[in-house]
Amino acid sequence: QMPLFLGINFFEFQVSYWKGGSEMQFGLFGLGGYPIGKFSYADGSKYTSWCLSPEVVSGTLLPEALAAAYGGHSPPVAQLCLPQAETVPISTLGYNLIVGLKDTNKTAAFISRVASHLGYDVIHPTGLREFAKVYMHGNSGKGYQFDDLMKDLQSGKSDWFNRSSGARCVADRNASQSAVEKAITWGCGKLAQAGHSCDDIDAACHSAFQKGDWVFSRYYKSVHKDANALEQCNFGGA
């Protein structure tokens, strides 16, 4: 009940690699081997953001031990360095990373994301899961590679999805702002070649993502009317 007591501090969140020596013994998390993305620092330098790997003390994950000590529960920290269906690139690499986990939910989530990028809505989740199992358990041959997944989805023959009437080419809210801004510059250049001007961006578009929505949708509609959404509505992942 002491009013001067504000909380508890734990030293420290991440291992201080730059200090070396005995300082390496502290930290809830180390850096794993899976890159999440790039970010810019105050000095203009770009660095890689890595997934977090929980440190282990006496056979126990340190984040879980800390949470238990305070009467709480730790999130599944052991999975932080596993590829995530929501963030891996929509490509052969991303497909292989997710399918290699042999996890139906993650495989279904990745396929759902690909379908969404192609302009489809999932209408039967159970059908999607069964579809995902075919790819997850396949080892070789037609129907088990990313290109085959694309062909299956683009054929429109599966009954677990249908074409979305509201599909648009917009900025990915999981992308970094810098990636979106870079893509906007590129897209405006291409629109200018086609006789359009980014000076006409709606005044209501304040954020980079909203401006990206304007640029990307017009680029896709005006420059590539019947294009492949995963190719012409990709903008380097933005």
Short mmCIF file of C-alpha atoms in Angstrom, two decimals:
data_model
loop_
_atom_site.label_atom_id
_atom_site.label_comp_id
_atom_site.label_asym_id
_atom_site.label_seq_id
_atom_site.Cartn_x
_atom_site.Cartn_y
_atom_site.Cartn_z
CA GLN A 1 0.00 0.00 0.00
CA MET A 2 3.04 2.28 0.07
CA PRO A 3 2.22 5.19 -2.32
CA LEU A 4 5.91 5.61 -3.22
CA PHE A 5 6.10 2.09 -4.65
CA LEU A 6 5.72 2.42 -8.43
CA GLY A 7 6.60 -1.06 -9.64
CA ILE A 8 9.37 -3.58 -10.18
CA ASN A 9 12.22 -3.34 -12.65
CA PHE A 10 13.92 -6.40 -14.14
CA PHE A 11 17.35 -6.18 -15.74
CA GLU A 12 17.23 -6.68 -18.65
CA PHE A 13 15.04 -7.34 -21.69
CA GLN A 14 17.67 -8.24 -24.32
CA VAL A 15 21.21 -9.55 -24.08
CA SER A 16 23.69 -6.68 -24.51
CA TYR A 17 25.88 -8.20 -27.20
CA TRP A 18 27.87 -5.00 -27.68
CA LYS A 19 29.12 -5.09 -24.06
CA GLY A 20 30.52 -8.63 -24.13
CA GLY A 21 32.09 -10.42 -21.17
CA SER A 22 30.04 -10.98 -18.03
CA GLU A 23 27.35 -8.58 -19.30
CA MET A 24 26.30 -11.34 -21.70
CA GLN A 25 24.82 -13.23 -18.73
CA PHE A 26 21.90 -10.81 -18.48
CA GLY A 27 18.81 -10.55 -20.65
CA LEU A 28 15.49 -12.34 -21.10
CA PHE A 29 16.00 -12.71 -24.84
CA GLY A 30 18.85 -13.16 -27.26
CA LEU A 31 18.65 -12.60 -31.01
CA GLY A 32 17.53 -15.57 -33.07
CA GLY A 33 18.46 -16.49 -36.63
CA TYR A 34 15.25 -15.39 -38.37
CA PRO A 35 15.21 -11.82 -39.79
CA ILE A 36 11.93 -9.94 -39.35
CA GLY A 37 12.74 -6.91 -41.47
CA LYS A 38 14.84 -3.77 -41.80
CA PHE A 39 14.63 -0.50 -39.87
CA SER A 40 16.32 2.89 -40.02
CA TYR A 41 18.19 4.32 -37.05
CA ALA A 42 18.50 7.99 -36.06
CA ASP A 43 21.84 8.33 -37.85
CA GLY A 44 20.30 7.13 -41.11
CA SER A 45 21.88 3.65 -40.97
CA LYS A 46 19.75 0.62 -41.74
CA TYR A 47 19.77 -2.46 -39.53
CA THR A 48 18.21 -5.90 -39.57
CA SER A 49 15.54 -6.66 -36.97
CA TRP A 50 15.88 -10.25 -35.74
CA CYS A 51 13.41 -12.49 -33.99
CA LEU A 52 13.86 -12.98 -30.24
CA SER A 53 15.09 -16.25 -28.78
CA PRO A 54 14.38 -16.81 -25.05
CA GLU A 55 17.43 -17.34 -22.88
CA VAL A 56 17.60 -20.59 -20.90
CA VAL A 57 18.71 -20.82 -17.26
CA SER A 58 18.98 -24.23 -15.55
CA GLY A 59 16.86 -25.78 -18.27
CA THR A 60 14.05 -23.20 -17.90
CA LEU A 61 13.10 -20.47 -20.34
CA LEU A 62 13.93 -17.24 -18.50
CA PRO A 63 10.82 -15.30 -19.69
CA GLU A 64 8.59 -18.12 -18.37
CA ALA A 65 10.45 -18.20 -15.05
CA LEU A 66 10.09 -14.43 -14.67
CA ALA A 67 6.37 -14.50 -15.47
CA ALA A 68 5.80 -17.34 -12.97
CA ALA A 69 7.73 -15.46 -10.26
CA TYR A 70 5.27 -12.58 -10.54
CA GLY A 71 2.23 -14.85 -10.70
CA GLY A 72 1.64 -14.37 -14.40
CA HIS A 73 1.79 -16.39 -17.60
CA SER A 74 4.29 -16.10 -20.42
CA PRO A 75 3.24 -16.00 -24.08
CA PRO A 76 4.60 -18.84 -26.26
CA VAL A 77 8.09 -17.34 -26.40
CA ALA A 78 9.61 -20.55 -27.76
CA GLN A 79 7.76 -19.87 -31.04
CA LEU A 80 9.01 -16.32 -31.57
CA CYS A 81 11.71 -17.40 -34.02
CA LEU A 82 9.45 -19.65 -36.04
CA PRO A 83 8.42 -18.28 -39.44
CA GLN A 84 5.04 -16.55 -39.19
CA ALA A 85 2.36 -17.04 -41.85
CA GLU A 86 1.38 -13.37 -41.53
CA THR A 87 4.82 -11.95 -42.32
CA VAL A 88 6.83 -14.35 -44.53
CA PRO A 89 7.08 -13.25 -48.17
CA ILE A 90 4.37 -14.53 -50.48
CA SER A 91 6.79 -16.51 -52.59
CA THR A 92 8.38 -19.93 -52.89
CA LEU A 93 10.62 -19.07 -49.93
CA GLY A 94 7.71 -18.07 -47.70
CA TYR A 95 5.73 -21.11 -48.77
CA ASN A 96 8.59 -23.50 -47.98
CA LEU A 97 9.20 -21.89 -44.59
CA ILE A 98 5.57 -22.30 -43.52
CA VAL A 99 4.83 -25.70 -45.02
CA GLY A 100 8.06 -26.98 -43.48
CA LEU A 101 6.60 -26.35 -40.01
CA LYS A 102 4.02 -29.12 -40.64
CA ASP A 103 1.41 -27.03 -38.85
CA THR A 104 -2.08 -27.09 -40.37
CA ASN A 105 -3.14 -23.78 -38.82
CA LYS A 106 -0.05 -21.92 -40.06
CA THR A 107 -0.28 -23.47 -43.52
CA ALA A 108 -3.96 -22.55 -43.74
CA ALA A 109 -3.18 -19.01 -42.57
CA PHE A 110 -0.52 -18.63 -45.27
CA ILE A 111 -2.82 -19.97 -48.01
CA SER A 112 -5.60 -17.69 -46.77
CA ARG A 113 -3.21 -14.74 -47.03
CA VAL A 114 -2.24 -15.70 -50.59
CA ALA A 115 -5.92 -16.04 -51.51
CA SER A 116 -6.64 -12.62 -50.01
CA HIS A 117 -3.86 -11.05 -52.08
CA LEU A 118 -5.40 -12.61 -55.16
CA GLY A 119 -8.75 -10.98 -54.32
CA TYR A 120 -10.57 -13.96 -52.79
CA ASP A 121 -12.63 -14.33 -49.62
CA VAL A 122 -12.51 -17.51 -47.52
CA ILE A 123 -16.10 -18.74 -47.16
CA HIS A 124 -15.51 -22.24 -45.76
CA PRO A 125 -12.68 -22.38 -43.16
CA THR A 126 -13.04 -26.17 -42.85
CA GLY A 127 -12.51 -26.56 -46.58
CA LEU A 128 -9.44 -24.32 -46.35
CA ARG A 129 -7.97 -26.52 -43.61
CA GLU A 130 -8.49 -29.67 -45.68
CA PHE A 131 -6.92 -27.93 -48.67
CA ALA A 132 -3.96 -26.90 -46.48
CA LYS A 133 -3.43 -30.49 -45.33
CA VAL A 134 -2.89 -31.60 -48.93
CA TYR A 135 -0.02 -29.15 -49.29
CA MET A 136 1.36 -29.65 -45.81
CA HIS A 137 1.76 -33.40 -46.18
CA GLY A 138 2.91 -33.42 -49.79
CA ASN A 139 6.58 -34.06 -50.46
CA SER A 140 6.95 -33.80 -54.20
CA GLY A 141 5.09 -33.71 -57.45
CA LYS A 142 2.31 -31.54 -58.84
CA GLY A 143 0.13 -29.88 -56.27
CA TYR A 144 2.76 -29.55 -53.57
CA GLN A 145 4.83 -26.55 -54.67
CA PHE A 146 4.13 -22.81 -54.49
CA ASP A 147 3.61 -22.54 -58.25
CA ASP A 148 1.03 -25.32 -58.04
CA LEU A 149 -0.69 -23.58 -55.16
CA MET A 150 -0.95 -20.45 -57.31
CA LYS A 151 -2.41 -22.44 -60.20
CA ASP A 152 -4.96 -24.10 -57.92
CA LEU A 153 -6.06 -20.76 -56.48
CA GLN A 154 -6.16 -18.93 -59.80
CA SER A 155 -8.24 -21.70 -61.36
CA GLY A 156 -11.06 -20.69 -59.00
CA LYS A 157 -12.27 -24.28 -58.78
CA SER A 158 -12.07 -24.79 -55.00
CA ASP A 159 -15.31 -24.37 -53.04
CA TRP A 160 -13.76 -22.82 -49.89
CA PHE A 161 -13.27 -19.36 -51.42
CA ASN A 162 -14.90 -17.01 -53.90
CA ARG A 163 -13.99 -13.79 -55.67
CA SER A 164 -14.34 -10.73 -53.45
CA SER A 165 -16.42 -7.92 -54.90
CA GLY A 166 -14.47 -5.42 -52.80
CA ALA A 167 -10.95 -6.53 -53.75
CA ARG A 168 -8.57 -3.61 -54.22
CA CYS A 169 -4.81 -3.14 -54.52
CA VAL A 170 -3.89 -1.38 -51.26
CA ALA A 171 -0.92 -0.93 -48.93
CA ASP A 172 -0.11 -3.84 -46.62
CA ARG A 173 -0.54 -2.67 -43.03
CA ASN A 174 2.10 -5.22 -41.96
CA ALA A 175 4.70 -3.57 -44.20
CA SER A 176 7.11 -0.96 -42.87
CA GLN A 177 6.31 2.70 -43.50
CA SER A 178 9.65 3.20 -45.25
CA ALA A 179 8.85 0.34 -47.66
CA VAL A 180 5.45 1.87 -48.44
CA GLU A 181 6.96 5.34 -48.99
CA LYS A 182 9.58 3.89 -51.34
CA ALA A 183 6.87 2.03 -53.27
CA ILE A 184 4.77 5.22 -53.51
CA THR A 185 7.70 7.04 -55.14
CA TRP A 186 8.09 4.21 -57.65
CA GLY A 187 4.36 3.99 -58.30
CA CYS A 188 4.00 7.74 -58.83
CA GLY A 189 6.77 7.58 -61.40
CA LYS A 190 4.97 4.83 -63.28
CA LEU A 191 1.62 6.65 -63.07
CA ALA A 192 3.25 9.78 -64.49
CA GLN A 193 4.38 7.80 -67.52
CA ALA A 194 0.76 6.75 -68.04
CA GLY A 195 -0.51 10.33 -67.84
CA HIS A 196 -1.60 10.38 -64.18
CA SER A 197 -0.34 12.62 -61.37
CA CYS A 198 0.15 11.89 -57.69
CA ASP A 199 -0.58 15.57 -57.08
CA ASP A 200 -4.21 14.43 -57.22
CA ILE A 201 -3.93 12.24 -54.11
CA ASP A 202 -7.04 12.78 -52.00
CA ALA A 203 -6.48 15.31 -49.22
CA ALA A 204 -8.08 12.85 -46.80
CA CYS A 205 -5.11 10.52 -47.27
CA HIS A 206 -2.87 11.61 -44.41
CA SER A 207 -0.73 8.54 -43.58
CA ALA A 208 1.75 6.82 -45.86
CA PHE A 209 -0.52 3.76 -45.92
CA GLN A 210 -3.54 5.78 -47.02
CA LYS A 211 -1.49 7.47 -49.74
CA GLY A 212 -0.23 4.02 -50.72
CA ASP A 213 -3.83 2.85 -51.09
CA TRP A 214 -4.47 5.69 -53.53
CA VAL A 215 -1.30 5.15 -55.58
CA PHE A 216 -1.29 1.36 -55.64
CA SER A 217 -4.96 0.98 -56.55
CA ARG A 218 -4.69 3.46 -59.41
CA TYR A 219 -1.46 1.97 -60.67
CA TYR A 220 -2.93 -1.53 -60.70
CA LYS A 221 -6.18 -0.43 -62.32
CA SER A 222 -4.70 1.94 -64.89
CA VAL A 223 -1.47 0.21 -65.84
CA HIS A 224 -2.28 -3.48 -65.37
CA LYS A 225 -6.01 -4.09 -65.80
CA ASP A 226 -5.74 -7.89 -66.17
CA ALA A 227 -2.46 -8.47 -64.35
CA ASN A 228 -1.42 -11.04 -61.77
CA ALA A 229 -2.20 -9.48 -58.38
CA LEU A 230 0.81 -11.10 -56.69
CA GLU A 231 3.14 -9.58 -59.27
CA GLN A 232 1.68 -6.21 -60.20
CA CYS A 233 0.12 -5.53 -56.79
CA ASN A 234 3.19 -6.36 -54.74
CA PHE A 235 5.40 -3.27 -54.74
CA GLY A 236 8.29 -5.04 -53.05
CA GLY A 237 6.03 -6.35 -50.32
CA ALA A 238 4.47 -2.96 -49.58
#
